[in-house]
Tab-separated table of C-alpha atoms in Angstrom:
chain	number	residue	atom	x	y	z
A	1	MET	CA	0.204	-0.364	0.071
A	2	MET	CA	2.739	2.563	0.892
A	3	PRO	CA	5.996	1.118	-0.382
A	4	GLY	CA	9.427	2.108	-0.319
A	5	ASP	CA	12.880	2.136	-1.779
A	6	THR	CA	14.136	-0.559	0.926
A	7	ASP	CA	13.337	-3.229	2.866
A	8	PHE	CA	14.263	-3.226	6.469
A	9	GLN	CA	13.085	-4.344	10.089
A	10	VAL	CA	11.241	-3.612	12.558
A	11	ARG	CA	11.042	-5.263	16.362
A	12	ILE	CA	8.046	-6.289	18.620
A	13	ALA	CA	9.744	-5.323	21.786
A	14	SER	CA	7.956	-7.256	24.364
A	15	THR	CA	8.374	-10.320	22.345
A	16	TRP	CA	11.520	-9.956	20.953
A	17	GLN	CA	10.188	-10.536	17.538
A	18	LEU	CA	11.698	-9.564	14.429
A	19	VAL	CA	9.774	-9.059	11.594
A	20	ASP	CA	10.868	-8.548	7.875
A	21	VAL	CA	8.318	-5.168	5.479
A	22	ALA	CA	9.326	-5.553	2.369
A	23	LYS	CA	9.537	-2.920	-0.424
A	24	ASP	CA	6.422	-3.097	-1.391
A	25	GLU	CA	4.638	-3.118	1.654
A	26	SER	CA	3.646	-0.797	4.391
A	27	VAL	CA	5.002	-1.711	8.028
A	28	LEU	CA	1.406	-2.420	9.022
A	29	GLU	CA	0.622	-4.962	6.762
A	30	ALA	CA	4.547	-6.761	7.306
A	31	LEU	CA	3.035	-6.727	11.336
A	32	GLN	CA	-0.308	-8.067	10.734
A	33	ARG	CA	1.619	-10.751	8.297
A	34	ALA	CA	3.441	-11.407	11.360
A	35	GLY	CA	0.147	-12.203	13.978
A	36	VAL	CA	0.162	-8.497	15.276
A	37	GLY	CA	-2.872	-6.229	14.511
A	38	VAL	CA	-2.140	-2.467	15.330
A	39	PRO	CA	-5.682	-0.907	15.331
A	40	ASN	CA	-5.235	1.551	11.825
A	41	SER	CA	-7.907	2.992	9.964
A	42	CYS	CA	-7.903	5.875	6.659
A	43	GLN	CA	-4.146	3.457	6.285
A	44	GLN	CA	-3.015	6.679	4.476
A	45	GLY	CA	-1.176	9.132	7.257
A	46	VAL	CA	-4.234	10.914	8.417
A	47	CYS	CA	-5.995	9.693	10.948
A	48	GLY	CA	-3.520	8.958	13.550
A	49	THR	CA	-5.485	5.165	14.941
A	50	CYS	CA	-2.041	2.654	14.319
A	51	LEU	CA	0.291	5.814	15.669
A	52	THR	CA	2.715	3.351	16.976
A	53	ARG	CA	6.310	4.680	19.348
A	54	VAL	CA	9.261	3.590	18.182
A	55	LEU	CA	12.376	2.736	20.328
A	56	GLU	CA	15.077	2.806	19.194
A	57	GLY	CA	16.071	3.474	15.131
A	58	GLU	CA	14.242	6.607	13.559
A	59	PRO	CA	11.262	6.325	11.332
A	60	GLU	CA	10.922	8.003	7.834
A	61	HIS	CA	7.594	9.925	8.597
A	62	TRP	CA	5.268	10.171	5.397
A	63	ASP	CA	2.592	11.113	7.883
A	64	MET	CA	0.296	14.188	7.542
A	65	PHE	CA	-0.678	13.439	11.044
A	66	LEU	CA	2.129	14.437	12.950
A	67	THR	CA	3.344	17.760	13.360
A	68	PRO	CA	6.559	19.057	12.136
A	69	GLU	CA	8.505	19.482	15.536
A	70	GLU	CA	6.448	15.900	16.937
A	71	GLN	CA	8.223	13.677	13.572
A	72	GLU	CA	11.381	15.034	14.186
A	73	LYS	CA	11.556	13.317	17.714
A	74	ASN	CA	11.848	10.097	16.202
A	75	ASP	CA	9.675	9.117	18.775
A	76	ARG	CA	6.254	7.954	17.069
A	77	PHE	CA	5.522	7.049	13.676
A	78	LEU	CA	2.167	5.526	11.772
A	79	PRO	CA	3.032	1.848	10.751
A	80	CYS	CA	0.539	1.816	7.748
A	81	CYS	CA	2.943	4.861	5.502
A	82	SER	CA	5.941	5.589	7.165
A	83	ARG	CA	8.805	3.899	6.921
A	84	SER	CA	12.744	4.011	8.439
A	85	ARG	CA	15.244	5.017	8.373
A	86	THR	CA	17.230	2.972	9.588
A	87	PRO	CA	18.177	-1.553	8.985
A	88	LEU	CA	15.313	-1.635	12.484
A	89	LEU	CA	12.851	-0.270	14.549
A	90	VAL	CA	12.216	-1.375	17.628
A	91	LEU	CA	8.371	-0.338	18.212
A	92	ASP	CA	6.182	-0.232	21.391
A	93	LEU	CA	3.996	-3.212	20.469
B	1	MET	CA	-36.731	-35.359	-16.505
B	2	ASN	CA	-35.006	-33.427	-14.012
B	3	ASP	CA	-30.947	-33.585	-14.106
B	4	ILE	CA	-30.795	-36.557	-11.379
B	5	ALA	CA	-33.322	-39.087	-12.996
B	6	SER	CA	-31.580	-38.268	-16.208
B	7	GLY	CA	-28.076	-39.620	-14.801
B	8	ALA	CA	-26.352	-37.244	-16.212
B	9	PRO	CA	-23.403	-34.982	-13.482
B	10	ARG	CA	-25.735	-32.801	-11.146
B	11	ARG	CA	-24.395	-29.279	-12.208
B	12	VAL	CA	-23.190	-27.304	-9.191
B	13	ILE	CA	-23.321	-23.913	-8.988
B	14	PRO	CA	-20.415	-22.440	-7.119
B	15	ILE	CA	-21.733	-19.602	-4.763
B	16	ALA	CA	-19.867	-17.150	-4.230
B	17	VAL	CA	-18.859	-16.217	-0.133
B	18	ASP	CA	-20.053	-12.516	-0.499
B	19	THR	CA	-17.684	-9.810	1.776
B	20	GLY	CA	-17.968	-6.879	3.032
B	21	THR	CA	-21.933	-8.238	4.543
B	22	ALA	CA	-22.894	-5.887	7.756
B	23	TYR	CA	-23.354	-9.364	9.785
B	24	GLY	CA	-21.473	-9.181	12.522
B	25	LEU	CA	-20.900	-5.466	13.034
B	26	PRO	CA	-20.419	-3.882	16.307
B	27	ALA	CA	-22.231	-1.978	18.238
B	28	PRO	CA	-20.405	1.564	17.318
B	29	SER	CA	-19.021	3.719	19.726
B	30	TYR	CA	-17.759	7.110	19.889
B	31	ARG	CA	-14.938	9.231	21.535
B	32	LYS	CA	-16.756	9.938	24.626
B	33	ASP	CA	-13.070	12.405	25.396
B	34	LEU	CA	-14.559	15.018	22.811
B	35	ALA	CA	-17.590	14.582	22.645
B	36	GLU	CA	-19.393	14.379	26.709
B	37	VAL	CA	-19.929	17.607	27.651
B	38	GLY	CA	-22.287	16.959	31.289
B	39	PRO	CA	-20.034	18.040	34.636
B	40	GLY	CA	-17.460	15.265	35.368
B	41	THR	CA	-17.077	14.574	31.645
B	42	PRO	CA	-13.032	15.435	30.480
B	43	MET	CA	-14.642	17.414	27.242
B	44	GLY	CA	-17.630	18.647	30.278
B	45	GLU	CA	-14.614	20.518	32.652
B	46	LEU	CA	-12.284	21.340	29.484
B	47	LEU	CA	-15.587	23.779	28.005
B	48	ARG	CA	-16.183	24.917	31.348
B	49	ARG	CA	-12.805	27.400	31.674
B	50	TYR	CA	-14.318	29.344	29.172
B	51	TRP	CA	-17.562	31.657	28.765
B	52	HIS	CA	-20.642	30.313	26.723
B	53	PRO	CA	-23.494	32.641	26.056
B	54	VAL	CA	-26.737	30.890	27.586
B	55	GLY	CA	-29.446	33.855	25.978
B	56	THR	CA	-29.996	36.396	24.071
B	57	ALA	CA	-29.717	40.189	26.832
B	58	ASP	CA	-33.565	39.851	25.979
B	59	ASP	CA	-34.055	36.043	27.128
B	60	ALA	CA	-33.285	37.596	30.523
B	61	ASN	CA	-36.655	39.235	31.693
B	62	GLY	CA	-39.017	39.429	34.558
B	63	THR	CA	-40.492	36.020	33.495
B	64	PRO	CA	-37.581	33.347	34.779
B	65	ARG	CA	-36.462	31.187	31.966
B	66	LYS	CA	-35.300	27.697	31.798
B	67	VAL	CA	-31.929	26.852	29.535
B	68	ARG	CA	-30.024	24.063	29.486
B	69	VAL	CA	-26.032	24.379	29.012
B	70	LEU	CA	-23.534	21.658	29.097
B	71	GLY	CA	-26.172	19.060	30.135
B	72	GLU	CA	-27.379	21.315	33.193
B	73	ASP	CA	-30.385	22.599	33.723
B	74	LEU	CA	-30.599	26.293	34.696
B	75	ILE	CA	-32.923	29.366	35.470
B	76	LEU	CA	-31.965	32.960	33.811
B	77	PHE	CA	-33.896	36.132	34.745
B	78	ARG	CA	-33.188	39.286	35.376
B	79	ASP	CA	-33.309	41.373	39.134
B	80	LYS	CA	-35.919	43.987	38.214
B	81	THR	CA	-32.426	46.738	39.138
B	82	GLY	CA	-31.568	45.331	35.767
B	83	ARG	CA	-29.137	42.347	37.010
B	84	PRO	CA	-29.196	39.319	35.135
B	85	GLY	CA	-29.739	35.895	37.377
B	86	LEU	CA	-28.859	31.919	36.301
B	87	VAL	CA	-29.535	29.603	39.339
B	88	TYR	CA	-29.681	26.368	39.593
B	89	PRO	CA	-33.790	25.984	39.466
B	90	HIS	CA	-34.654	23.616	42.468
B	91	CYS	CA	-34.913	25.780	45.598
B	92	ALA	CA	-32.089	25.886	48.112
B	93	HIS	CA	-35.581	25.215	51.420
B	94	ARG	CA	-37.013	22.381	49.798
B	95	GLY	CA	-36.854	21.979	45.820
B	96	ALA	CA	-39.815	23.566	44.386
B	97	SER	CA	-38.219	25.125	40.982
B	98	LEU	CA	-38.029	28.379	39.991
B	99	TYR	CA	-39.318	27.911	37.429
B	100	TYR	CA	-42.642	29.001	39.751
B	101	GLY	CA	-41.010	32.300	41.136
B	102	LYS	CA	-41.338	35.881	40.537
B	103	VAL	CA	-38.654	37.896	39.566
B	104	GLU	CA	-38.951	41.040	42.592
B	105	GLU	CA	-35.750	43.359	42.644
B	106	ARG	CA	-33.894	42.152	45.103
B	107	GLY	CA	-34.069	38.765	42.990
B	108	ILE	CA	-36.447	35.804	42.378
B	109	ARG	CA	-38.952	34.399	45.241
B	110	CYS	CA	-39.473	31.089	45.019
B	111	CYS	CA	-43.010	30.013	44.531
B	112	TYR	CA	-43.808	27.519	47.321
B	113	HIS	CA	-42.484	29.455	50.894
B	114	GLY	CA	-41.253	32.286	49.796
B	115	TRP	CA	-37.209	31.611	50.020
B	116	LEU	CA	-35.783	34.575	47.964
B	117	PHE	CA	-32.313	34.461	46.220
B	118	ASP	CA	-30.293	37.514	44.700
B	119	VAL	CA	-28.535	36.626	41.287
B	120	GLU	CA	-25.773	35.056	43.173
B	121	GLY	CA	-28.208	33.465	45.191
B	122	HIS	CA	-27.310	34.763	48.784
B	123	CYS	CA	-30.932	34.243	50.417
B	124	VAL	CA	-32.010	37.755	51.681
B	125	GLU	CA	-36.017	36.768	52.801
B	126	GLN	CA	-37.449	33.540	54.053
B	127	PRO	CA	-40.943	35.358	55.170
B	128	CYS	CA	-42.578	31.850	56.848
B	129	GLU	CA	-39.466	32.031	59.900
B	130	PRO	CA	-39.243	33.934	62.188
B	131	GLY	CA	-37.793	37.653	61.917
B	132	GLY	CA	-37.874	36.558	58.202
B	133	GLY	CA	-35.377	33.894	59.243
B	134	ARG	CA	-32.744	34.554	61.148
B	135	ALA	CA	-30.457	31.506	59.612
B	136	LYS	CA	-30.812	32.456	56.022
B	137	ASP	CA	-26.936	33.664	55.939
B	138	LYS	CA	-26.474	30.104	55.573
B	139	VAL	CA	-28.361	29.714	52.947
B	140	ARG	CA	-27.025	29.761	49.690
B	141	GLN	CA	-28.842	28.883	45.810
B	142	PRO	CA	-26.338	27.687	43.769
B	143	TRP	CA	-25.761	29.637	41.166
B	144	TYR	CA	-23.468	30.979	38.234
B	145	PRO	CA	-21.083	34.342	37.406
B	146	VAL	CA	-23.123	35.614	34.112
B	147	GLU	CA	-22.183	39.341	32.161
B	148	GLU	CA	-23.222	40.749	29.032
B	149	ARG	CA	-21.781	41.763	26.160
B	150	TYR	CA	-22.411	41.958	22.203
B	151	GLY	CA	-25.990	41.260	22.850
B	152	LEU	CA	-25.723	37.682	24.940
B	153	VAL	CA	-25.900	36.663	28.623
B	154	TRP	CA	-22.345	34.689	29.209
B	155	ALA	CA	-22.017	32.169	32.440
B	156	TYR	CA	-19.329	30.303	34.058
B	157	MET	CA	-20.129	27.622	34.805
B	158	GLY	CA	-17.012	26.113	35.982
B	159	PRO	CA	-14.277	25.966	39.275
B	160	ALA	CA	-14.702	29.720	40.734
B	161	ASP	CA	-11.225	29.956	40.472
B	162	ARG	CA	-10.433	30.074	36.886
B	163	LYS	CA	-12.668	32.601	36.012
B	164	PRO	CA	-11.164	34.282	32.660
B	165	VAL	CA	-12.025	37.263	31.776
B	166	LEU	CA	-14.964	37.376	29.500
B	167	PRO	CA	-13.201	37.459	25.391
B	168	LYS	CA	-13.233	40.917	23.683
B	169	TYR	CA	-13.407	39.822	19.896
B	170	GLU	CA	-11.482	42.039	17.595
B	171	CYS	CA	-13.922	41.673	14.600
B	172	LEU	CA	-16.429	42.509	16.589
B	173	GLU	CA	-14.743	45.637	18.686
B	174	ASN	CA	-13.336	47.702	15.481
B	175	LEU	CA	-16.919	48.110	13.388
B	176	ASP	CA	-16.620	49.971	9.625
B	177	GLU	CA	-18.106	52.916	8.533
B	178	GLY	CA	-21.971	52.837	9.144
B	179	GLU	CA	-21.795	49.306	11.160
B	180	PHE	CA	-23.167	48.026	14.229
B	181	ILE	CA	-23.028	45.025	16.535
B	182	GLU	CA	-26.284	42.394	16.326
B	183	ALA	CA	-27.087	38.712	17.853
B	184	ASP	CA	-28.573	36.580	17.040
B	185	ASP	CA	-30.684	33.145	19.150
B	186	ASN	CA	-31.861	31.253	16.049
B	187	SER	CA	-28.497	28.862	14.339
B	188	ILE	CA	-27.520	30.414	11.673
B	189	GLY	CA	-25.112	28.650	10.068
B	190	GLY	CA	-26.779	25.262	11.663
B	191	GLY	CA	-28.591	24.588	7.973
B	192	GLY	CA	-31.943	23.758	10.759
B	193	PRO	CA	-33.865	25.484	13.035
B	194	LYS	CA	-33.289	26.668	16.381
B	195	ILE	CA	-31.552	23.700	18.446
B	196	ILE	CA	-30.532	20.983	16.677
B	197	PRO	CA	-30.313	17.389	17.927
B	198	CYS	CA	-27.443	16.084	17.441
B	199	ASN	CA	-23.420	15.959	19.444
B	200	TRP	CA	-21.841	19.758	19.132
B	201	LEU	CA	-18.718	18.614	18.044
B	202	GLN	CA	-20.605	17.097	14.433
B	203	HIS	CA	-20.818	20.611	14.053
B	204	TYR	CA	-17.586	22.286	15.265
B	205	GLU	CA	-15.864	19.460	13.272
B	206	ASN	CA	-17.571	20.150	10.237
B	207	LEU	CA	-15.951	23.791	10.424
B	208	VAL	CA	-12.663	23.021	9.357
B	209	ASP	CA	-14.108	20.247	6.292
B	210	PRO	CA	-14.331	22.346	3.294
B	211	PHE	CA	-14.757	19.776	0.526
B	212	HIS	CA	-18.383	19.453	2.081
B	213	VAL	CA	-19.004	22.455	0.530
B	214	VAL	CA	-18.292	21.509	-2.840
B	215	VAL	CA	-20.805	18.761	-2.365
B	216	LEU	CA	-23.036	19.112	-0.390
B	217	HIS	CA	-23.683	22.962	-0.739
B	218	ALA	CA	-23.124	23.428	-4.046
B	219	SER	CA	-23.788	20.563	-5.964
B	220	PHE	CA	-26.144	17.829	-4.661
B	221	SER	CA	-28.626	19.624	-3.463
B	222	GLY	CA	-28.004	23.097	-5.870
B	223	THR	CA	-26.446	25.872	-5.125
B	224	GLN	CA	-27.528	26.452	-1.772
B	225	PHE	CA	-24.703	29.078	-1.132
B	226	VAL	CA	-23.465	31.330	-3.699
B	227	GLU	CA	-21.775	29.663	-7.408
B	228	GLN	CA	-17.877	30.474	-6.233
B	229	MET	CA	-18.427	27.923	-3.786
B	230	ALA	CA	-18.637	24.997	-6.752
B	231	VAL	CA	-14.914	25.336	-7.580
B	232	MET	CA	-12.692	22.975	-5.669
B	233	PRO	CA	-10.826	24.061	-4.464
B	234	GLU	CA	-6.902	23.945	-3.094
B	235	VAL	CA	-7.105	23.155	0.410
B	236	THR	CA	-4.492	23.437	3.075
B	237	TRP	CA	-4.727	23.714	6.887
B	238	ASP	CA	-2.896	24.921	10.113
B	239	THR	CA	-3.409	24.960	13.809
B	240	THR	CA	-3.093	28.676	15.370
B	241	ALA	CA	-2.520	29.183	19.104
B	242	LEU	CA	-6.210	29.945	19.434
B	243	SER	CA	-8.046	27.678	16.409
B	244	VAL	CA	-7.702	25.357	13.366
B	245	ARG	CA	-6.957	27.020	10.592
B	246	THR	CA	-8.576	26.357	6.978
B	247	LEU	CA	-7.644	28.382	3.491
B	248	SER	CA	-8.931	27.158	0.760
B	249	THR	CA	-8.031	28.772	-2.538
B	250	ARG	CA	-10.736	28.699	-5.803
B	251	LYS	CA	-9.110	29.760	-9.592
B	252	LEU	CA	-12.203	31.414	-10.258
B	253	GLU	CA	-13.622	32.356	-13.637
B	254	GLY	CA	-11.948	36.111	-15.126
B	255	GLY	CA	-8.980	35.214	-13.561
B	256	LYS	CA	-8.945	36.290	-10.054
B	257	THR	CA	-8.498	34.566	-6.868
B	258	LEU	CA	-10.689	33.586	-4.066
B	259	ARG	CA	-9.341	33.162	-0.789
B	260	ARG	CA	-11.714	32.009	1.956
B	261	ILE	CA	-9.953	31.901	5.284
B	262	SER	CA	-12.285	30.090	8.112
B	263	GLU	CA	-11.587	28.677	11.176
B	264	ALA	CA	-12.654	26.552	14.518
B	265	GLY	CA	-11.747	28.603	16.671
B	266	LEU	CA	-11.538	27.346	20.688
B	267	PRO	CA	-13.364	26.363	22.317
B	268	THR	CA	-16.457	26.076	20.337
B	269	LEU	CA	-15.991	29.344	18.238
B	270	ARG	CA	-17.431	29.979	14.699
B	271	VAL	CA	-15.167	32.144	12.789
B	272	ILE	CA	-16.539	31.537	9.153
B	273	PRO	CA	-17.129	34.710	7.018
B	274	SER	CA	-20.151	34.778	4.838
B	275	PRO	CA	-20.398	31.523	2.706
B	276	ARG	CA	-22.380	33.678	0.539
B	277	ILE	CA	-19.211	36.179	0.244
B	278	GLY	CA	-21.191	39.859	0.260
B	279	ARG	CA	-18.713	41.513	0.555
B	280	TYR	CA	-15.011	40.567	0.764
B	281	GLY	CA	-12.935	41.010	3.537
B	282	ARG	CA	-12.156	40.022	7.097
B	283	VAL	CA	-14.889	37.830	9.067
B	284	GLU	CA	-18.047	39.444	10.137
B	285	SER	CA	-19.619	37.610	12.437
B	286	LEU	CA	-18.753	35.482	15.451
B	287	GLY	CA	-20.765	32.262	16.371
B	288	TRP	CA	-20.811	30.321	19.262
B	289	ILE	CA	-21.807	26.351	19.777
B	290	LEU	CA	-23.239	25.631	23.017
B	291	PRO	CA	-23.895	22.134	24.194
B	292	ILE	CA	-26.916	21.731	25.683
B	293	ASP	CA	-26.317	18.905	25.928
B	294	ASP	CA	-24.303	15.447	24.445
B	295	HIS	CA	-27.558	15.243	21.943
B	296	SER	CA	-28.544	18.596	21.274
B	297	PHE	CA	-26.770	22.315	20.291
B	298	ARG	CA	-27.618	25.604	19.254
B	299	ILE	CA	-24.851	28.999	17.895
B	300	TYR	CA	-25.883	31.851	18.366
B	301	VAL	CA	-23.679	34.370	16.652
B	302	VAL	CA	-22.957	37.625	17.014
B	303	GLY	CA	-21.977	40.596	13.776
B	304	ARG	CA	-21.451	43.710	12.123
B	305	VAL	CA	-24.236	44.717	10.484
B	306	LYS	CA	-24.888	47.963	8.418
B	307	GLU	CA	-29.375	46.907	8.667
B	308	LYS	CA	-31.321	46.257	11.263
B	309	GLY	CA	-32.260	42.096	10.572
B	310	GLU	CA	-29.652	41.189	8.578
B	311	LEU	CA	-27.657	38.360	10.562
B	312	SER	CA	-31.403	37.090	10.615
B	313	ARG	CA	-31.615	37.466	6.946
B	314	MET	CA	-28.677	35.101	6.770
B	315	ARG	CA	-30.488	32.414	8.067
B	316	SER	CA	-30.686	28.975	4.718
B	317	ARG	CA	-33.705	29.721	2.588
B	318	LEU	CA	-34.182	26.902	-0.451
B	319	ASN	CA	-36.820	28.430	-2.796
B	320	GLY	CA	-37.566	30.995	-0.513
B	321	LYS	CA	-38.394	28.696	2.869
B	322	LEU	CA	-36.887	28.414	5.902
B	323	TRP	CA	-35.980	25.117	7.013
B	324	GLU	CA	-38.960	24.403	9.143
B	325	GLU	CA	-41.055	25.721	6.179
B	326	LEU	CA	-39.680	21.911	4.117
B	327	THR	CA	-41.135	19.146	3.232
B	328	GLU	CA	-40.062	16.015	4.519
B	329	GLU	CA	-39.730	15.192	0.644
B	330	GLU	CA	-37.783	18.711	0.218
B	331	HIS	CA	-35.314	17.435	3.342
B	332	ARG	CA	-34.515	14.454	1.392
B	333	ALA	CA	-34.348	15.580	-1.947
B	334	PHE	CA	-31.957	18.163	-0.720
B	335	PRO	CA	-30.282	17.835	2.031
B	336	GLY	CA	-27.820	20.322	3.770
B	337	ASP	CA	-25.623	20.897	6.954
B	338	TYR	CA	-28.830	19.860	9.409
B	339	GLU	CA	-29.424	16.608	7.274
B	340	ALA	CA	-26.320	15.675	6.755
B	341	GLN	CA	-25.075	15.785	10.627
B	342	VAL	CA	-28.221	15.144	12.561
B	343	SER	CA	-27.875	11.777	10.024
B	344	GLN	CA	-24.446	10.963	11.602
B	345	GLY	CA	-26.261	9.913	14.600
B	346	ALA	CA	-27.053	11.819	17.751
B	347	VAL	CA	-23.195	11.114	18.655
B	348	ALA	CA	-21.892	9.981	15.602
B	349	HIS	CA	-20.180	6.972	15.094
B	350	HIS	CA	-16.215	7.796	15.587
B	351	SER	CA	-15.482	3.793	15.561
B	352	GLU	CA	-17.272	3.385	11.912
B	353	GLU	CA	-15.688	6.370	10.569
B	354	HIS	CA	-12.902	5.843	7.896
B	355	LEU	CA	-11.300	9.249	7.461
B	356	ALA	CA	-9.099	10.505	4.033
B	357	THR	CA	-6.811	13.168	3.044
B	358	SER	CA	-9.794	15.666	3.131
B	359	ASP	CA	-10.098	14.865	6.533
B	360	ARG	CA	-7.514	16.332	7.691
B	361	GLY	CA	-8.937	19.250	9.138
B	362	ILE	CA	-10.718	17.346	12.040
B	363	VAL	CA	-8.000	14.936	12.723
B	364	MET	CA	-5.771	18.400	13.161
B	365	LEU	CA	-9.063	19.501	15.701
B	366	ARG	CA	-9.246	16.569	17.577
B	367	ARG	CA	-5.887	17.289	18.039
B	368	LEU	CA	-6.441	21.081	19.383
B	369	LEU	CA	-9.088	19.449	21.769
B	370	GLU	CA	-6.807	16.828	22.908
B	371	LYS	CA	-4.483	19.151	24.254
B	372	GLN	CA	-6.014	21.365	26.199
B	373	LEU	CA	-8.105	18.251	27.928
B	374	GLU	CA	-4.235	17.455	29.216
B	375	ALA	CA	-4.330	20.859	29.737
B	376	VAL	CA	-6.668	20.864	32.201
B	377	LYS	CA	-6.388	17.101	33.136
B	378	GLU	CA	-2.480	18.511	34.277
B	379	GLY	CA	-3.624	21.221	36.244
B	380	ARG	CA	-2.621	23.809	33.730
B	381	ASP	CA	-5.209	26.886	31.839
B	382	PRO	CA	-6.385	25.843	28.712
B	383	ALA	CA	-5.625	27.881	25.380
B	384	GLY	CA	-7.542	30.824	24.774
B	385	VAL	CA	-8.408	32.144	28.739
B	386	SER	CA	-7.517	35.564	29.591
B	387	PHE	CA	-7.166	37.031	33.375
B	388	ASP	CA	-6.143	39.886	32.024
B	389	PRO	CA	-8.519	42.900	32.085
B	390	GLY	CA	-5.934	44.785	30.039
B	391	ALA	CA	-5.066	41.547	27.366
B	392	PRO	CA	-5.974	42.660	23.409
B	393	PRO	CA	-9.116	41.797	21.542
B	394	VAL	CA	-9.387	38.799	20.412
B	395	PHE	CA	-7.298	38.277	16.709
B	396	PHE	CA	-8.628	36.060	13.354
B	397	THR	CA	-7.302	35.988	10.121
B	398	ALA	CA	-10.021	34.311	8.660
B	399	GLY	CA	-11.833	36.422	4.952
B	400	ASN	CA	-13.259	36.001	1.800
B	401	PHE	CA	-10.443	37.798	0.298
B	402	LEU	CA	-10.597	38.433	-3.468
B	403	GLU	CA	-7.043	38.583	-5.665
B	404	GLU	CA	-5.677	39.735	-8.825
């Protein structure tokens, strides 16, 4: 749905599970595929329903929900559309 | 002879499994924190940190008047010295309603045993008690502070030590040549009757939704405002200290550009330049959405006008008819704001909505409200309350601006 240029991985902090995110899928889709459901609605970075805390790594924000200042903090991101600048993101899930 | 009897292979028509049916749909739910306005609720407490209009100056008179504000039933009156009062209806003595009371020089007198209360709830007379009530000073009728401005009566229903000054607004303070201030209580902008039977948030969110103007008001139901509004605008939103602002830019025929800035101001303000574009320039009126309770609201409007009655003529008409004069068939065939918003539900089903890119303003407005809820929860003051009587009037940038 919201593909990016590169593959990366996300780690589920509570279970230490590692999930691959392919170029042609969103983090949300990758999580769902791995059996991790995150509440979501618009799937295009508007509504903020899927907002998730980032514990490690640096997300690449593609959303319109967070303000530029909030995006700069890199402590939360929207897995429906945003990607990663680092090979790994650790998510507070 | 059928297929089975003939011994021919039986034809099986594959049954496609339907998807997306309404079967098993979970019961809808809504954002209680944003929608509910009663005492003790998060939004109710936030709204109680601001002044709200509870009637026109004329509504406060010698006849006690029932008003319902933020889920509370109250009695509005004006004592014979001219002071408006807003009190809890049940008399502090035995609970009869002061709606049946009599307004006098010094306040309102209960019909049951004649206890008399002033506009601040002090009990000033107990005619059945020895000596006119030796302990009357111990009794207080619950009351709220009220003030008058712009032809409306305003009430502060929050914690006493957090009462802000009643704000003034630049667009209502600085009048152009020949203008004067007029107030209206007909819920202008609501697209329906005086009292609109749905949650206030539905109307408030509609203020940051410029795209519905193109559909609901400019094509679906014919031209409800003016032709220019049928042009699909380019839209951007931003959040200011006090509002979510919508900038809609329309390229008009002839090469001119219409820049329309409208705002949803904290806590319930409509800062909406006339969609009929009678004149260009800064916003000419402000509206306050008053949540009556969780399931109904009304709108008070104050505007700069040049002729008496100009505001009430701003009310929507279809084929020359006001909303209440239309038939059910006309409502169905030519829906407006009332039909769209009331049909979302007594409170909109937030659990069932699918916000899209055109709803960005709504998300921003909810976030602005959430920030204020957080401030109140943490013991801070929400945005837009001022305790400085000398503070300059509140300024909004809204207006319709025509550019070459």
